[in-house]
Amino acid sequence: MEIQKTKKEWIAEGEDVFYKTYNRFPVVFERGEGLYLYDTDGTAYQDFYAGIAVNALGYGDPEYTAYIKEQADKLLHVSNYFYNTPSIRAGKKLTKAAQMDKVFFTNSGTEAVEGALKIARRYAYDKDGSHDHQIIAMRNSFHGRSTGALSVTGNDHYQEPFKPLLPGIRFAGFNDLDSVKALFNEKTCAVIMETIQGEGGIYPADRAFLEGVRALCDQYGALLILDEIQCGMGRTGKMFAWQHYNVRPDVVTVAKALGNGVPIGAFLARGTAASAMVPGDHGTTYGGNPFVCGAAEKVLDIFESRELTAHVEKVGRYLWKELEAVKAKYDIVKDHRGMGLMQGLEFAVPVGPIVTNALLEQKLVLISAGTNVIRFVPPLVIREEDVDAMIGKLAAAIESVGR
Ligand SMILES: *Cc1c(COP(=O)(O)O)cnc(C)c1O
């Protein structure tokens, strides 16, 4: 029998074995129930970050959990040499929700971005057989940590130690249409951007910007790749954030909430982009296996049966109103941005100490986005009273660090 370890001991052991790429919060979570996480001491924490916008249904949703248990008993994995029924069902539902023609299932967000970039390269190569085409990406963006995704992530701090990265990437300013226009030329094969910049600090694309980029892509025959890994899957009150705008992307990346905690991502494409890659061009061993696709299939079912997007729209509006009041009350809060249940409060100071000390003391889990922004990406099933509970703890935390 294992002797009961203290939190301190667990953390020391973790630090001993893990490759040190994270500074973790000093909490060891053991289980989750509904909208609360429980640490090894049995302390409950209100969850308002959803495992970084992943746990859309909260913890232990009975319908979801029963379904993935059943699938675990039936079949976990067969590889893509064979068909499997959960992936076909999930694929049909996801392509329909995303208004796309084809889907490829991946194991993560960054792999979805890799696939999208390969579509862009392949699409351009098919046109003129050359290797000198360019991709426009945005400053302050985040697309993942694998080398291709890192190459389009507009963050010097993340990129610098790992150069040289992919050639042919040019960076424009997000919401600065002129800066995009200035980079466009006949060698431009794609623009990649988040519809709402997440890690960069919760910046939604302006309508004129996104629609203007779409028009430039059409003018030059370039693909518009929208990274909806964080802002997609109902988070903004529509299945995908671009559905608030008068645009449709050619390629979309999805992950985070798609599996509600089971690791799955996807890239989707339509039109010419949907047939740019051919057999032999791309593959994965795990991607799209019956277990993870069973999870995605159930998540998509639940979105429909519980009308989650309408729910997010409503609770998102309530969260907006409450956070506006917080902004009005505290001078330290400078700005408030976002859509649906993806919102950010920008502070006059770095929020690291607030998030890791003051908020944890209130038994509330929130995370930052960028240096000065607290990010609100709760489970999509929260109710107005959960917002009220969160606001009370947030206000107490702000007061404890001084307004
Ligand atoms: C989280 C995220 C990614 C990377 O996803 P991983 O699953 O961590 O690889 C890519 N793009 C955006 C917009 C994200 O928020």
Coordinates of C-alpha atoms and ligand atoms in Angstrom, one line a residue:
M1 CA 0.0 0.0 0.0
E2 CA 1.3 3.4 -0.9
I3 CA 1.8 5.8 2.0
Q4 CA -0.3 8.9 1.7
K5 CA 1.9 11.6 0.4
T6 CA 1.7 15.3 1.1
K7 CA 1.3 17.9 -1.6
K8 CA 4.8 19.1 -1.0
E9 CA 6.2 15.6 -1.5
W10 CA 4.2 15.1 -4.7
I11 CA 5.5 18.4 -6.1
A12 CA 9.1 17.5 -5.1
E13 CA 8.8 14.2 -6.9
G14 CA 7.3 15.8 -9.9
E15 CA 10.1 18.3 -10.1
D16 CA 12.6 15.4 -9.8
V17 CA 11.3 13.6 -12.9
F18 CA 9.8 16.1 -15.3
Y19 CA 11.8 17.8 -18.0
K20 CA 11.7 21.4 -16.7
T21 CA 9.7 23.4 -19.3
Y22 CA 7.0 24.6 -17.0
N23 CA 6.7 26.7 -13.8
R24 CA 3.6 25.0 -12.4
F25 CA 1.0 26.3 -9.9
P26 CA 1.7 24.7 -6.5
V27 CA -1.4 22.5 -6.6
V28 CA -1.8 18.8 -7.3
F29 CA -5.2 18.0 -8.7
E30 CA -6.6 14.6 -8.1
R31 CA -10.2 14.6 -9.4
G32 CA -12.9 16.8 -10.8
E33 CA -16.6 17.0 -10.4
G34 CA -18.9 19.4 -12.2
L35 CA -17.3 22.8 -12.2
Y36 CA -14.8 22.0 -9.3
L37 CA -11.4 20.5 -9.1
Y38 CA -10.1 18.8 -6.0
D39 CA -6.5 18.6 -4.9
T40 CA -4.7 15.8 -3.0
D41 CA -5.8 17.5 0.3
G42 CA -9.4 17.3 -0.7
T43 CA -9.7 21.1 -1.2
A44 CA -12.2 22.2 -3.8
Y45 CA -11.2 24.9 -6.4
Q46 CA -13.7 26.6 -8.7
D47 CA -12.6 26.0 -12.3
F48 CA -12.8 29.0 -14.6
Y49 CA -10.1 27.9 -17.0
A50 CA -11.3 24.5 -18.1
G51 CA -7.9 23.0 -18.6
I52 CA -7.1 25.8 -21.1
A53 CA -10.5 25.9 -22.8
V54 CA -10.6 22.1 -23.1
N55 CA -13.2 20.8 -20.6
A56 CA -16.2 22.3 -22.2
L57 CA -18.6 20.0 -20.3
G58 CA -16.9 20.4 -17.0
Y59 CA -15.8 17.3 -15.1
G60 CA -17.4 13.9 -15.0
D61 CA -20.4 14.7 -17.3
P62 CA -22.4 11.5 -16.9
E63 CA -23.5 11.2 -20.5
Y64 CA -20.1 11.9 -21.9
T65 CA -18.2 9.7 -19.4
A66 CA -20.6 6.7 -19.9
Y67 CA -20.0 6.9 -23.6
I68 CA -16.2 6.9 -23.6
K69 CA -16.2 4.1 -21.0
E70 CA -18.4 2.1 -23.4
Q71 CA -16.0 2.9 -26.3
A72 CA -13.0 2.0 -24.2
D73 CA -14.5 -1.5 -23.7
K74 CA -15.2 -1.8 -27.4
L75 CA -12.2 -0.6 -29.2
L76 CA -9.4 1.9 -28.6
H77 CA -7.2 1.9 -31.6
V78 CA -6.8 0.3 -35.1
S79 CA -4.6 2.8 -37.1
N80 CA -5.7 4.5 -40.3
Y81 CA -5.0 1.4 -42.4
F82 CA -8.7 0.6 -41.5
Y83 CA -12.0 2.5 -41.2
N84 CA -13.6 2.8 -37.8
T85 CA -17.2 3.9 -37.1
P86 CA -16.7 6.6 -34.4
S87 CA -14.3 8.5 -36.7
I88 CA -16.8 8.4 -39.5
R89 CA -19.6 9.6 -37.3
A90 CA -17.4 12.3 -35.7
G91 CA -16.1 13.4 -39.1
K92 CA -19.6 13.8 -40.5
K93 CA -20.7 15.9 -37.6
L94 CA -17.5 18.1 -37.5
T95 CA -17.4 18.8 -41.2
K96 CA -21.1 19.8 -41.1
A97 CA -20.6 22.1 -38.0
A98 CA -17.5 23.7 -39.6
Q99 CA -19.1 24.0 -43.1
M100 CA -16.1 22.2 -44.6
D101 CA -15.7 19.4 -47.1
K102 CA -13.0 17.2 -45.5
V103 CA -11.5 16.5 -42.1
F104 CA -8.2 14.9 -40.9
F105 CA -8.0 14.0 -37.2
T106 CA -4.8 14.7 -35.3
N107 CA -3.7 14.2 -31.7
S108 CA -3.2 17.8 -30.8
G109 CA -3.6 21.4 -31.8
T110 CA -0.1 21.9 -33.0
E111 CA -0.4 18.9 -35.3
A112 CA -3.6 20.3 -36.7
V113 CA -1.6 23.5 -37.6
E114 CA 1.2 21.4 -39.1
G115 CA -1.4 19.8 -41.4
A116 CA -2.9 23.1 -42.3
L117 CA 0.6 24.4 -43.2
K118 CA 1.3 21.3 -45.3
I119 CA -2.0 21.9 -47.2
A120 CA -0.8 25.5 -48.0
R121 CA 2.6 24.3 -49.2
R122 CA 1.0 21.5 -51.3
Y123 CA -1.6 23.8 -52.8
A124 CA 1.1 26.3 -53.8
Y125 CA 3.4 23.6 -55.2
D126 CA 0.6 22.2 -57.3
K127 CA 0.1 25.7 -58.8
D128 CA 3.7 26.4 -60.1
G129 CA 6.0 23.6 -58.9
S130 CA 8.2 26.1 -57.1
H131 CA 9.4 26.2 -53.5
D132 CA 9.6 29.9 -52.9
H133 CA 6.0 30.7 -51.8
Q134 CA 5.3 32.6 -48.7
I135 CA 2.9 32.4 -45.8
I136 CA 1.7 35.4 -43.9
A137 CA 1.2 35.0 -40.1
M138 CA 0.4 37.5 -37.4
R139 CA 2.5 39.1 -34.7
N140 CA 1.4 38.2 -31.1
S141 CA -0.1 35.0 -32.4
F142 CA 0.1 31.4 -31.0
H143 CA -0.2 28.3 -33.1
G144 CA 1.7 25.6 -31.1
R145 CA 5.1 24.3 -30.1
S146 CA 6.1 21.9 -32.9
T147 CA 8.6 23.4 -35.3
G148 CA 6.1 24.3 -38.2
A149 CA 3.5 25.8 -35.8
L150 CA 6.3 27.6 -33.9
S151 CA 7.4 29.1 -37.3
V152 CA 4.1 30.9 -37.6
T153 CA 3.8 31.9 -34.0
G154 CA 4.6 35.6 -33.8
N155 CA 6.5 35.6 -30.5
D156 CA 10.3 36.2 -30.6
H157 CA 10.7 34.8 -27.1
Y158 CA 9.3 31.4 -28.2
Q159 CA 11.1 31.4 -31.5
E160 CA 14.6 32.7 -30.9
P161 CA 16.3 29.7 -29.3
F162 CA 15.0 27.3 -32.0
K163 CA 16.0 29.1 -35.2
P164 CA 16.3 28.4 -38.1
L165 CA 12.6 27.8 -38.4
L166 CA 10.5 27.3 -41.6
P167 CA 11.5 29.7 -44.4
G168 CA 9.0 31.9 -46.2
I169 CA 7.0 33.1 -43.2
R170 CA 6.2 36.8 -43.0
F171 CA 4.7 38.6 -40.0
A172 CA 2.0 41.2 -40.2
G173 CA 0.2 43.1 -37.4
F174 CA -3.1 41.6 -36.2
N175 CA -6.0 44.0 -37.0
D176 CA -3.7 46.0 -39.2
L177 CA -5.0 45.3 -42.7
D178 CA -2.4 47.6 -44.4
S179 CA 0.4 45.6 -42.9
V180 CA -1.1 42.4 -44.4
K181 CA -1.6 44.1 -47.8
A182 CA 2.0 45.3 -47.8
L183 CA 3.2 41.7 -47.5
F184 CA 0.9 40.2 -50.2
N185 CA 2.4 39.2 -53.5
E186 CA 2.0 36.5 -56.2
K187 CA 4.1 34.1 -54.1
T188 CA 1.8 34.4 -51.1
C189 CA 0.0 31.0 -50.7
A190 CA -1.7 31.4 -47.4
V191 CA -2.6 33.6 -44.4
I192 CA -2.8 31.9 -41.0
M193 CA -4.3 33.6 -38.0
E194 CA -6.5 33.0 -35.0
T195 CA -10.0 34.5 -35.3
I196 CA -9.5 35.6 -31.7
Q197 CA -5.9 35.7 -30.5
G198 CA -5.9 33.6 -27.3
E199 CA -2.5 33.2 -25.7
G200 CA -1.6 36.7 -27.0
G201 CA -4.1 38.3 -24.7
I202 CA -7.7 37.7 -26.0
Y203 CA -7.9 40.0 -29.1
P204 CA -10.8 39.4 -31.4
A205 CA -10.3 40.1 -35.1
D206 CA -12.0 43.3 -36.2
R207 CA -14.7 42.7 -38.7
A208 CA -13.0 44.9 -41.4
F209 CA -9.7 43.2 -40.8
L210 CA -10.9 39.6 -41.1
E211 CA -13.1 40.4 -44.1
G212 CA -10.3 42.4 -45.7
V213 CA -7.9 39.5 -45.3
R214 CA -10.4 37.2 -46.9
A215 CA -10.7 39.6 -49.9
L216 CA -6.9 39.8 -50.3
C217 CA -6.7 36.0 -50.2
D218 CA -9.3 35.8 -52.9
Q219 CA -7.6 38.4 -55.0
Y220 CA -4.2 36.6 -54.9
G221 CA -5.5 33.0 -54.9
A222 CA -4.2 32.4 -51.4
L223 CA -5.7 30.2 -48.7
L224 CA -7.2 31.6 -45.5
I225 CA -6.3 29.4 -42.6
L226 CA -8.2 30.2 -39.4
D227 CA -6.8 28.6 -36.2
E228 CA -9.9 28.0 -34.1
I229 CA -8.2 25.7 -31.7
Q230 CA -9.1 27.9 -28.7
C231 CA -11.9 30.1 -30.0
G232 CA -13.8 27.4 -31.8
M233 CA -16.1 24.6 -30.6
G234 CA -18.9 26.8 -29.3
R235 CA -16.7 29.1 -27.1
T236 CA -18.0 32.3 -28.6
G237 CA -21.7 31.4 -28.8
K238 CA -21.4 30.0 -32.3
M239 CA -19.7 26.7 -33.2
F240 CA -16.8 28.6 -34.8
A241 CA -15.8 32.2 -34.1
W242 CA -15.6 33.1 -37.8
Q243 CA -19.3 32.4 -38.1
H244 CA -19.8 35.8 -36.4
Y245 CA -18.2 37.4 -39.5
N246 CA -19.0 37.5 -43.1
V247 CA -16.2 35.2 -44.1
R248 CA -15.5 31.5 -44.6
P249 CA -12.0 30.1 -44.3
D250 CA -10.4 27.6 -46.7
V251 CA -8.8 25.6 -43.9
V252 CA -9.7 25.4 -40.2
T253 CA -7.8 24.0 -37.2
V254 CA -9.7 22.6 -34.2
A255 CA -8.6 20.9 -31.0
K256 CA -8.9 21.9 -27.3
A257 CA -12.7 21.4 -26.5
L258 CA -13.2 18.9 -29.3
G259 CA -12.5 15.9 -27.1
N260 CA -13.4 17.5 -23.7
G261 CA -10.1 16.2 -22.3
V262 CA -9.4 13.3 -24.6
P263 CA -6.5 14.4 -26.8
I264 CA -7.9 15.0 -30.3
G265 CA -7.5 17.8 -32.9
A266 CA -8.4 18.2 -36.5
F267 CA -7.8 20.2 -39.6
L268 CA -10.6 20.7 -42.0
A269 CA -10.6 22.1 -45.6
R270 CA -13.0 23.0 -48.3
G271 CA -12.8 23.5 -52.1
T272 CA -9.4 23.0 -53.8
A273 CA -7.7 23.0 -50.4
A274 CA -9.7 19.9 -49.5
S275 CA -7.9 17.8 -52.2
A276 CA -4.5 19.4 -52.2
M277 CA -2.9 16.6 -50.3
V278 CA -3.0 13.1 -51.8
P279 CA -2.4 9.5 -50.5
G280 CA 1.2 9.4 -49.1
D281 CA 1.3 13.1 -48.3
H282 CA 0.3 12.9 -44.6
G283 CA -0.5 10.4 -41.9
T284 CA -0.6 9.6 -38.2
T285 CA -0.6 6.4 -36.1
Y286 CA -3.0 7.4 -33.4
G287 CA -4.9 10.3 -35.0
G288 CA -8.6 9.6 -35.5
N289 CA -8.7 6.4 -33.4
P290 CA -12.0 5.1 -32.3
F291 CA -11.5 6.1 -28.6
V292 CA -10.8 9.8 -29.2
C293 CA -13.3 10.0 -32.0
G294 CA -16.0 8.5 -29.8
A295 CA -15.3 11.3 -27.4
A296 CA -15.5 14.0 -30.1
E297 CA -18.7 12.4 -31.5
K298 CA -20.3 12.6 -28.1
V299 CA -19.2 16.1 -27.5
L300 CA -20.7 17.2 -30.8
D301 CA -23.9 15.3 -30.0
I302 CA -24.2 17.1 -26.6
F303 CA -23.6 20.5 -28.2
E304 CA -26.7 19.8 -30.2
S305 CA -28.9 18.1 -27.7
R306 CA -28.2 20.7 -25.0
E307 CA -28.2 23.7 -27.3
L308 CA -24.8 24.7 -25.9
T309 CA -24.0 27.5 -28.3
A310 CA -27.3 29.4 -27.3
H311 CA -26.4 28.7 -23.7
V312 CA -22.9 30.2 -24.2
E313 CA -24.3 33.2 -25.9
K314 CA -26.5 33.9 -22.9
V315 CA -24.0 33.2 -20.1
G316 CA -21.3 35.0 -22.1
R317 CA -23.4 38.1 -22.1
Y318 CA -23.9 37.8 -18.3
L319 CA -20.1 37.3 -17.8
W320 CA -19.5 40.4 -20.0
K321 CA -21.8 42.5 -17.9
E322 CA -20.2 41.4 -14.7
L323 CA -16.6 41.8 -15.9
E324 CA -17.5 45.3 -17.1
A325 CA -18.5 46.1 -13.6
V326 CA -15.2 44.8 -12.3
K327 CA -13.4 47.0 -14.8
A328 CA -15.4 50.0 -13.7
K329 CA -14.7 49.4 -10.0
Y330 CA -10.9 48.8 -10.0
D331 CA -8.4 51.2 -11.5
I332 CA -5.9 48.4 -11.8
V333 CA -8.1 46.9 -14.6
K334 CA -7.4 48.6 -17.9
D335 CA -9.3 46.8 -20.6
H336 CA -11.9 44.1 -21.2
R337 CA -12.1 42.1 -24.4
G338 CA -13.5 39.0 -25.9
M339 CA -16.6 37.2 -27.1
G340 CA -18.9 34.6 -25.5
L341 CA -17.0 32.5 -22.9
M342 CA -13.6 33.7 -24.1
Q343 CA -12.9 37.0 -22.4
G344 CA -9.9 38.8 -21.0
L345 CA -9.3 41.5 -18.4
E346 CA -6.2 43.5 -19.0
F347 CA -4.4 44.8 -15.9
A348 CA -2.0 47.7 -15.4
V349 CA 0.4 45.2 -13.9
P350 CA 1.6 41.6 -14.7
V351 CA -1.1 39.2 -13.5
G352 CA 1.2 36.3 -12.7
P353 CA 1.2 36.9 -8.9
I354 CA -2.6 37.5 -8.9
V355 CA -3.3 34.2 -10.7
T356 CA -0.8 32.0 -8.9
N357 CA -1.2 33.5 -5.4
A358 CA -4.2 35.7 -4.7
L359 CA -6.7 33.7 -6.9
L360 CA -5.6 30.3 -5.7
E361 CA -6.0 31.6 -2.1
Q362 CA -9.6 32.3 -3.0
K363 CA -9.8 28.6 -4.4
L364 CA -10.4 29.9 -7.9
V365 CA -8.4 28.7 -10.9
L366 CA -7.9 31.3 -13.6
I367 CA -5.0 31.6 -16.0
S368 CA -3.2 34.5 -17.7
A369 CA -2.9 35.2 -21.4
G370 CA 0.1 37.2 -22.2
T371 CA 1.7 39.2 -19.3
N372 CA -1.1 41.5 -18.2
V373 CA -4.3 39.7 -19.0
I374 CA -6.4 37.3 -16.9
R375 CA -8.2 34.9 -19.3
F376 CA -11.7 33.6 -18.7
V377 CA -12.3 30.4 -20.6
P378 CA -14.6 28.4 -18.2
P379 CA -16.4 25.2 -19.0
L380 CA -19.2 26.1 -21.4
V381 CA -21.9 24.6 -19.1
I382 CA -21.4 27.3 -16.4
R383 CA -24.5 29.1 -15.1
E384 CA -25.0 32.7 -14.0
E385 CA -24.6 31.7 -10.4
D386 CA -21.1 30.3 -11.2
V387 CA -20.2 33.6 -12.7
D388 CA -21.4 35.3 -9.5
A389 CA -19.3 33.0 -7.3
M390 CA -16.3 33.6 -9.5
I391 CA -16.7 37.4 -9.5
G392 CA -16.8 37.4 -5.6
K393 CA -13.5 35.6 -5.5
L394 CA -12.0 37.7 -8.2
A395 CA -12.9 40.9 -6.4
A396 CA -11.5 39.6 -3.1
A397 CA -8.2 38.7 -4.9
I398 CA -7.9 42.1 -6.6
E399 CA -8.5 43.8 -3.2
S400 CA -5.9 41.7 -1.6
V401 CA -3.2 42.9 -4.0
G402 CA -4.4 46.5 -3.9
R403 CA -6.7 48.1 -6.4
Ligands
LIG1 C1 -3.6 25.7 -27.7 C2 -3.4 26.3 -29.0 C3 -2.7 25.6 -30.0 C4 -1.8 24.4 -29.7 O1 -2.6 23.3 -29.3 P1 -1.8 22.1 -28.6 O2 -2.9 21.1 -28.4 O3 -1.3 22.6 -27.3 O4 -0.7 21.6 -29.5 C5 -2.6 26.2 -31.3 N1 -3.4 27.2 -31.6 C6 -4.1 27.9 -30.7 C7 -4.9 29.1 -31.1 C8 -4.2 27.4 -29.4 O5 -4.9 28.1 -28.5

